[in-house]
Each structure stands twice: as C-alpha cells, then as structure tokens.
Amino acid sequence: MQADLLDFTGDPGLGAPSDAAVRYRPDHWLLIDGERIAGVLPPEQPPGADWPRHDHRGRLLMPGFIDTHVHSAQLDVIASYGTELLDWLERYTFPAEARHAEPAHAAQAAEAFVSALLANGTTAAVVFPTVHRASADALFGAAHAHGMRLVTGKVMMDRHAPDDLRDDVTQSERDCEALIRRWHGQGRLAYAVTPRFAATSTPEQLAMAGALLKRHDGLYLQTHVAENQAEVAWIARLFPDSRSYLDVYDQHGLLGERSVLAHGIWLDDTDRRRLADTGAQIAHSPSSNLFLGSGLMDWRALHEAGVAVTIASDVGGGTQLSIPRTLADAYKVQALRGEKLSAFKALHAATLGAAQALRLDGEIGRLEPGCMADLCVWDWAHGPVAARRDALARDLHERLFAWMMLADDRALVTTLVAGRTQYKRRNDDSGAMETQDERTQPRAAP
C-alpha cells in the first residue's frame, strides 16, 4: 500500500505546533504480512513482485482511530433535542437502553454500532453497552467477528435508574464474572468493570467493582466523572464523606493505570494530582460537552499535572462517531479556554496517545513493524472547498489542521483491522458507502 504515511513517535505537546514527534513519510510503501505491519519502504524502493501493490498516492494513511468513550446503545438517541445531562438521561437515554434487554435487538444494534465505527475510521474503542448481559455479549461478539480491539463490560446500576435498568450487587457480580470468563482475553477483547457513574451505584456495588479489579488481571475500569455541575453537586450529597467526585472512586479502589474516566471537566488540582499518581486517564468528550452544555475541559491543567487526555465521541451525547469532527470540536473547546490545540497534539491523542494510555501501544496506534495492521486511508480533501484549502497549505501542520477541521466520513477511503479490509468506500458517483470484511492472504499488502 503506497500512500502518505503519518504517525507519531512521541507526544507533540500542547502549545505551538512542533513536529519533533511527528513521523511523516510521503509516498512510502507500508507492507502488511497477515495481521501485522511488516515494514515500510521509501518510494524509490518498491516491494518485490510477490507483494500485491495498492496505489493510494496522494492520500493520507494513518493508524486507525481509538475512541476511548462511547455508548453503543445510544445510536438511537443521537441528535436528540437537548437538555442538561441528568434530564437527558431520563428523557432519551434510559428508554433506548431498556430495549437492549431483548437479545435479538441487542445483537442487531451491536453490529450496526461496530459497522458505524469502522465506517468512520475507528478501529478500537472503549465502549459502554447497557446493564443487560445480553447487550455486552452482543457487543463482544460483533467486535470479535470483525477482529477489533474492544474494551467493554456490562453497565452496573443498582439505584437511581428505572426498574428495567437496575441490577443488584449479587446479580451484577455474577453477570460480570460470566462475561469475564467468556470474553476477557478472547482474541483482541478486554473486559471493563463499568459502574455507570457514582450516583447510580450504591457503595456496596462500587466496593464489588473494586474487588473485581483486584481479582482478575488486566481488567479495565470505565465510568464518568465530573461532567456536569448539577451532577457533581448530587454526588457530593450522596457521598458526604468523600472529598470530591473523583475521591468516591478512589475510596473504592477504582483508580489505576487501566481506568478510563470520561469528561473530567469539574476537577480540582488535588483530583488531577491523584489521576496522575494512579495513571488513570481522562477521555475528553468535546462534542458531547458542547451539545449538553456541560462545560469546557481544562486540557492544559491536566497536561501539566501529567494526566493522559484521550479523545472520545461519547455518542449519543456526542453528535457523531467521526473522530475528525470530534477533534474539530476539541479545538473549539480549547480555544474558548484561551488554548490553541495543534493538529499534531489532537491526532496524537486519538492514536498513539490513546494507545499508550490504554497500555496498548505495542499493538495499536503506530505504523510500526510488528504492530497490528489497524489502518485507515483518507482523502486529503473531499469536496471543492476542502480541495482548494488543501492546495493552498504551506506546510504539514497547516495541511493537517485544515484536514482535521474539514474531514468527515466522506473522506474515508478504506479501513483495515488486523490486515483485513473492513470498510471500503464504493467507487461510484452516489456517495454510498459500505462496511465489509475482506480477508487478505499472508504477505498481502491491501
């Protein structure tokens, strides 16, 4: 596969664009042997005749995007007329999630969700299903069928939720144990202990969640923290002995290097230091934060505290699964805080930065020999406005920034997962797209 290869060797940092950690190799050949990247060759040294060649010159090839917080069951409520977080959950989210108790509905919805990720260039994700074991089973199964790196686990809610979305400590633990036995470490899947947020779990359920993390190696923890001011005030009333919202999780043993906490807007310096000490990450969800009016996350304060910040679509609070569109919103959020987010930093947070925060950088997030061939090919420009802007770009950062601000799913040409074509844009004038699974043979360069 010959294209303009772009990935990162380190963190570009906040502030003025610096290309010190950017690896850009125009017109290079990327070789794929089975599931993994086998090598990179310069344009003047093409691969031998035994390597099938696919010409994507003039297009951008990057690692597949990593979405660190998204709700699979909420595709059905995306773009719902908004209120603030807590009312939005009651009005839209909970009714949609209740339908996933039915295994057939859960299976159909899981396949639709996974296909939608692939059609947006996302090849790995950390995902909330619903409280129902059938929903988690279906999501694991759909991701496994596509060979995806997926982290998920059944949602835990034993209070402050509708009757048909509540579990209890005993049943929740039993379901989690069964799902862990079946799916954790199966293929490229990993289990995440998933209390929805502190308000919907009793102290007893949170303690059980902490015990699960100690009992099983390699589990993740995913939840929400400090998204909305009314939510923060509610948590303070429910947990008066905790110093902060984050401290609720810390007291129950839920903070660690595989903890993924969505939002993290209303944190203080003590919270940020504790996140850094434990290695937990913040999954920044800018589109959702803007849509629900939740607030503006302080990336600079988290960065200076040493906290990893990754990128999340948070559908359905977010309004698209597209990571480029989400990055464009991240730029706007930081601009409102007086911070300019470079394209280098933003794209790093959605590729290598996310892989490192998830402790998966030996597998994904880089165009490096030995890494899994989770890849996406993009048009540098789609449509006349983007094409004109791209033609006028004076350097790599200007070109990438324009791409980040203007690209969407229409610019995606193809998505590969573990060396297999999982999505390919149709070559016709209709603009139609399709998700598919094409197996490549060993030593095949798609």
XYZ file of C-alpha atoms in Angstrom:
446
model
C 0.000 0.000 0.000
C 1.600 3.263 -1.127
C 0.390 6.495 0.494
C 1.413 9.443 2.664
C 2.150 7.737 5.990
C 1.576 9.720 9.185
C 2.025 8.616 12.784
C 3.791 9.724 15.966
C 6.893 8.676 17.862
C 6.024 10.645 20.995
C 3.839 13.385 22.444
C 3.925 16.607 20.369
C 2.883 18.581 23.461
C 0.449 21.428 23.917
C 1.188 24.859 22.569
C 2.731 25.918 19.277
C 2.888 23.103 16.708
C 6.103 21.105 16.940
C 6.920 18.315 14.518
C 9.597 16.762 16.754
C 7.420 13.706 17.473
C 5.672 13.612 14.086
C 6.655 10.930 11.584
C 5.552 11.849 8.075
C 6.659 9.678 5.165
C 5.053 10.781 1.878
C 4.540 8.224 -0.900
C 6.036 5.406 1.182
C 5.105 1.750 0.984
C 3.505 0.088 4.010
C 3.907 -3.700 3.937
C 1.381 -5.951 5.655
C 2.003 -9.628 6.352
C -1.173 -11.280 7.637
C -2.458 -9.309 10.627
C 0.604 -7.158 11.225
C 2.681 -4.409 9.716
C 5.813 -5.956 8.233
C 7.773 -2.882 7.197
C 7.986 0.489 5.489
C 9.863 1.202 2.273
C 10.690 4.531 0.595
C 9.092 5.268 -2.774
C 12.299 4.537 -4.692
C 12.446 1.009 -3.205
C 9.122 -0.651 -4.060
C 8.352 -4.116 -2.664
C 9.079 -7.226 -4.704
C 6.705 -8.744 -7.207
C 5.309 -11.174 -4.586
C 3.709 -8.250 -2.741
C 0.381 -7.115 -4.244
C 0.506 -3.348 -4.699
C -2.272 -0.882 -3.965
C -1.696 2.677 -5.073
C -3.022 5.341 -2.708
C -0.522 8.025 -3.643
C -1.884 11.444 -2.822
C -3.881 10.056 0.101
C -3.260 10.056 3.849
C -2.663 6.772 5.696
C -2.789 6.761 9.496
C -3.321 4.271 12.292
C -6.991 3.621 12.926
C -8.534 5.955 15.466
C -9.112 4.900 19.086
C -12.354 6.152 20.656
C -11.920 5.946 24.423
C -15.528 6.560 25.495
C -18.681 5.818 23.520
C -22.116 4.294 24.239
C -23.113 1.598 21.756
C -26.790 1.664 22.751
C -27.136 5.397 22.214
C -27.005 5.482 18.421
C -30.801 5.543 18.610
C -30.822 8.826 20.555
C -28.021 10.668 18.799
C -29.043 14.232 17.892
C -31.966 14.307 20.329
C -33.163 17.782 21.250
C -31.130 18.677 24.274
C -31.491 19.361 27.920
C -28.746 19.080 30.508
C -27.172 15.745 31.361
C -29.432 14.348 34.081
C -32.724 15.156 32.340
C -31.269 13.979 29.005
C -30.557 10.578 30.553
C -34.107 10.236 31.846
C -35.810 11.501 28.685
C -33.785 9.823 25.945
C -31.011 7.512 27.068
C -32.659 5.209 29.589
C -35.658 4.340 27.358
C -33.314 3.493 24.468
C -31.098 1.352 26.678
C -34.050 -0.592 28.096
C -34.699 -2.100 24.659
C -31.362 -3.931 24.822
C -32.753 -6.475 27.281
C -34.001 -8.309 24.195
C -31.069 -10.379 22.793
C -32.166 -10.065 19.155
C -32.358 -6.281 19.404
C -29.020 -6.157 21.232
C -27.343 -8.249 18.524
C -28.696 -6.148 15.661
C -27.763 -2.918 17.423
C -24.247 -4.139 18.274
C -23.498 -4.999 14.635
C -24.858 -1.647 13.470
C -22.686 0.148 16.031
C -19.478 -1.715 15.187
C -20.070 -1.184 11.463
C -20.600 2.528 12.089
C -17.293 2.764 13.956
C -15.466 1.141 11.049
C -17.182 3.431 8.547
C -15.748 6.381 10.483
C -12.174 5.118 10.683
C -12.336 3.942 14.304
C -10.662 0.559 14.734
C -10.511 0.332 18.551
C -12.832 1.608 21.241
C -13.732 1.640 24.932
C -17.484 1.167 24.979
C -20.476 1.292 27.320
C -23.198 -1.193 26.356
C -26.189 -1.383 28.766
C -26.888 -3.000 32.115
C -28.075 -6.166 30.360
C -25.714 -9.090 29.994
C -27.168 -9.696 26.504
C -26.008 -6.250 25.412
C -22.410 -6.871 26.499
C -22.426 -10.353 24.960
C -23.667 -8.956 21.647
C -21.097 -6.175 21.592
C -18.210 -8.514 22.374
C -19.427 -10.902 19.684
C -19.759 -8.236 16.997
C -16.314 -6.792 17.701
C -14.736 -10.249 17.770
C -16.253 -11.089 14.390
C -14.524 -8.030 12.926
C -11.226 -8.674 14.725
C -11.389 -5.373 16.597
C -9.582 -4.318 19.732
C -12.523 -3.556 22.022
C -12.794 -2.856 25.742
C -16.272 -3.141 27.234
C -18.323 -4.645 30.053
C -21.896 -4.654 31.276
C -23.051 -1.447 32.926
C -23.652 -1.562 36.681
C -26.595 0.399 38.147
C -28.344 -0.621 41.346
C -30.042 2.677 42.231
C -31.375 5.936 40.764
C -32.321 4.277 37.487
C -35.580 2.889 36.031
C -36.653 -0.537 37.275
C -35.838 -2.213 33.957
C -32.274 -0.831 34.030
C -31.317 -1.685 37.608
C -29.333 -4.694 38.714
C -28.253 -5.640 42.240
C -24.856 -6.358 43.696
C -25.178 -10.145 43.615
C -26.585 -10.431 40.105
C -24.225 -7.806 38.742
C -21.216 -9.651 40.117
C -22.499 -12.948 38.740
C -23.005 -11.445 35.261
C -19.600 -9.764 35.281
C -17.840 -12.985 36.259
C -19.594 -14.897 33.474
C -18.695 -12.260 30.886
C -15.087 -12.145 32.065
C -14.760 -15.910 31.741
C -16.238 -15.880 28.265
C -14.669 -12.793 26.691
C -11.741 -11.278 28.615
C -8.572 -12.049 26.652
C -10.527 -13.723 23.858
C -8.962 -12.512 20.622
C -8.485 -8.766 20.989
C -11.144 -8.231 23.631
C -10.767 -6.984 27.191
C -13.286 -6.595 29.974
C -14.039 -3.262 31.628
C -15.713 -3.044 35.012
C -18.398 -0.442 34.262
C -20.270 1.379 37.031
C -22.186 3.978 35.043
C -21.385 6.796 37.447
C -21.229 7.171 41.180
C -24.868 8.224 41.548
C -26.244 5.017 40.043
C -24.218 2.608 42.177
C -24.507 2.065 45.905
C -21.320 1.995 47.966
C -21.736 -1.778 48.102
C -21.756 -2.055 44.315
C -18.740 0.224 43.976
C -16.894 -1.931 46.527
C -17.779 -5.028 44.499
C -16.433 -3.316 41.370
C -13.141 -2.666 43.148
C -12.983 -6.296 44.243
C -13.444 -7.460 40.636
C -10.498 -5.336 39.544
C -8.307 -6.928 42.198
C -9.499 -10.446 41.455
C -8.755 -10.517 37.719
C -5.590 -9.452 35.926
C -5.736 -6.929 33.116
C -9.273 -5.627 33.622
C -10.119 -2.034 32.765
C -12.370 0.353 34.655
C -14.635 2.755 32.787
C -17.022 5.317 34.237
C -17.960 9.000 34.175
C -16.592 11.737 36.394
C -17.289 15.433 36.922
C -19.192 16.007 33.689
C -21.862 18.451 34.819
C -22.131 20.818 37.774
C -25.551 19.556 38.878
C -24.190 16.005 38.736
C -21.158 16.996 40.851
C -23.448 18.563 43.466
C -25.609 15.414 43.534
C -22.574 13.194 44.102
C -21.485 15.426 46.980
C -24.874 14.889 48.670
C -24.792 11.125 48.086
C -21.215 10.691 49.337
C -20.694 13.327 52.064
C -17.590 11.580 53.408
C -15.722 11.822 50.088
C -13.517 14.821 49.381
C -14.622 15.027 45.739
C -16.413 13.145 42.985
C -13.122 11.524 41.955
C -12.434 10.584 45.561
C -15.563 8.402 45.572
C -13.906 6.148 43.027
C -10.538 6.318 44.748
C -12.027 5.217 48.081
C -13.487 2.134 46.388
C -10.269 1.084 44.646
C -11.341 2.102 41.149
C -8.411 4.285 40.100
C -5.466 2.697 38.334
C -3.460 2.636 35.137
C -6.327 0.995 33.239
C -9.009 3.381 34.487
C -10.789 5.398 31.788
C -12.806 8.282 33.208
C -14.999 10.205 30.795
C -15.242 14.011 30.833
C -13.288 15.256 33.873
C -14.426 18.865 33.460
C -15.074 19.896 37.064
C -11.870 18.677 38.740
C -9.503 20.500 41.073
C -5.719 20.350 41.465
C -5.904 17.591 44.076
C -8.017 15.478 41.745
C -5.581 15.983 38.878
C -2.605 15.023 41.029
C -4.402 11.839 42.073
C -5.190 10.958 38.459
C -1.521 11.368 37.597
C -0.384 9.315 40.612
C -2.649 6.397 39.696
C -2.114 6.532 35.915
C -5.827 6.985 35.189
C -6.794 8.839 32.012
C -9.453 11.375 31.098
C -11.471 10.564 27.968
C -12.209 14.050 26.657
C -15.636 14.243 25.008
C -15.768 17.733 23.474
C -18.745 17.276 21.140
C -20.885 15.922 23.965
C -19.727 18.624 26.371
C -20.707 21.331 23.893
C -24.015 19.691 22.940
C -25.183 19.204 26.542
C -23.644 22.461 27.771
C -21.600 20.624 30.365
C -18.512 22.830 30.392
C -15.021 23.292 28.941
C -12.388 20.752 29.984
C -9.047 22.220 31.083
C -6.575 20.250 28.941
C -3.654 22.469 29.968
C -4.156 21.794 33.693
C -4.409 18.048 33.091
C -1.346 18.071 30.822
C 0.758 19.981 33.348
C -0.321 17.571 36.095
C 0.866 14.643 33.984
C -2.583 13.210 33.222
C -3.174 11.485 29.887
C -6.014 13.017 27.871
C -7.541 10.911 25.113
C -10.378 11.567 22.666
C -13.931 10.275 22.848
C -17.020 10.727 20.700
C -19.409 9.928 23.604
C -22.272 9.098 21.267
C -25.136 9.739 21.863
C -24.278 12.821 23.947
C -21.832 13.498 21.166
C -23.339 14.141 17.756
C -21.157 11.938 15.553
C -18.821 8.955 15.664
C -16.332 10.789 13.441
C -13.064 11.386 15.280
C -12.001 14.221 12.918
C -15.257 16.042 13.727
C -14.687 15.362 17.422
C -11.149 16.760 17.161
C -12.510 19.870 15.479
C -14.778 20.357 18.495
C -11.830 19.757 20.829
C -10.022 22.628 19.128
C -13.047 24.892 19.712
C -13.343 23.899 23.376
C -9.702 24.732 23.991
C -9.960 27.965 22.018
C -12.714 29.065 24.393
C -10.255 28.438 27.230
C -7.556 30.502 25.513
C -5.572 27.423 24.456
C -4.711 26.569 20.848
C -4.798 22.824 20.200
C -2.499 21.812 17.355
C -3.473 19.168 14.825
C -0.380 17.221 15.894
C -1.467 17.070 19.544
C -5.083 16.309 18.669
C -4.259 13.449 16.296
C -1.717 12.046 18.744
C -4.442 11.917 21.428
C -6.617 9.830 19.106
C -3.864 7.406 18.051
C -0.565 6.782 19.856
C -1.557 8.812 22.933
C -4.705 6.760 23.404
C -2.832 3.510 22.812
C -0.244 4.457 25.440
C -2.912 5.479 27.960
C -4.610 2.106 27.451
C -1.240 0.272 27.707
C -1.713 -1.000 24.141
C 0.984 0.908 22.243
C 2.809 -2.326 21.436
C -0.253 -3.345 19.437
C -2.022 -0.281 18.030
C -1.622 3.439 17.412
C 1.604 3.325 15.347
C 2.740 2.439 11.833
C 5.495 0.261 13.198
C 6.642 -3.227 12.150
C 5.095 -5.777 14.493
C 2.029 -3.664 15.310
C -1.390 -4.820 14.216
C -2.416 -3.549 10.801
C -5.297 -1.399 12.066
C -5.214 1.327 9.439
C -7.248 3.922 7.599
C -6.719 5.604 4.246
C -8.206 9.075 3.836
C -8.561 11.600 1.059
C -6.598 14.689 1.937
C -9.602 16.658 0.746
C -13.201 15.791 -0.053
C -15.261 18.347 -1.969
C -14.306 21.614 -3.676
C -13.857 23.737 -0.538
C -11.526 21.255 1.145
C -9.633 20.660 -2.121
C -8.998 24.379 -2.579
C -7.867 24.787 1.038
C -5.599 21.751 0.818
C -3.924 23.077 -2.332
C -3.003 26.302 -0.545
C -1.475 24.696 2.583
C 2.092 25.877 3.146
C 3.397 23.166 5.468
C 2.431 19.846 7.007
C 0.725 21.258 10.080
C -1.374 23.691 8.073
C -2.431 20.864 5.788
C -3.274 18.508 8.670
C -5.137 21.200 10.575
C -7.302 22.003 7.545
C -7.926 18.284 7.099
C -8.923 17.908 10.753
C -11.352 20.816 10.551
C -12.949 19.816 7.239
C -12.807 15.996 7.027
C -15.632 13.644 7.901
C -16.661 10.097 6.995
C -16.956 11.053 3.302
C -13.180 11.447 3.168
C -12.564 7.884 4.372
C -11.437 5.546 1.597
C -10.862 2.271 3.437
C -10.490 0.800 6.930
C -8.382 -2.236 7.772
C -8.482 -4.178 11.023
C -5.749 -6.747 11.625
C -4.867 -6.615 7.933
C -8.424 -7.230 6.740
C -10.460 -4.701 4.810
C -13.489 -3.993 6.976
C -14.784 -0.921 5.172
C -14.360 0.339 1.618
C -15.946 3.374 0.041
C -17.807 2.488 -3.118
C -16.312 3.745 -6.332
C -19.406 5.327 -7.804
C -20.980 8.748 -8.009
C -23.712 8.090 -5.471
C -21.617 8.738 -2.380
C -22.860 5.430 -0.982
C -20.644 3.564 1.443
C -20.468 0.046 2.735
C -18.926 -1.960 5.552
C -17.418 -5.286 4.616
C -14.904 -7.905 5.690
C -12.305 -8.863 3.102
C -9.702 -11.323 4.324
C -6.244 -10.723 2.948
C -3.844 -13.590 2.419
C -0.493 -13.754 4.245
C 2.084 -11.420 2.723
C -0.674 -9.366 1.175
C -0.495 -5.600 1.091
C -4.105 -4.426 0.840
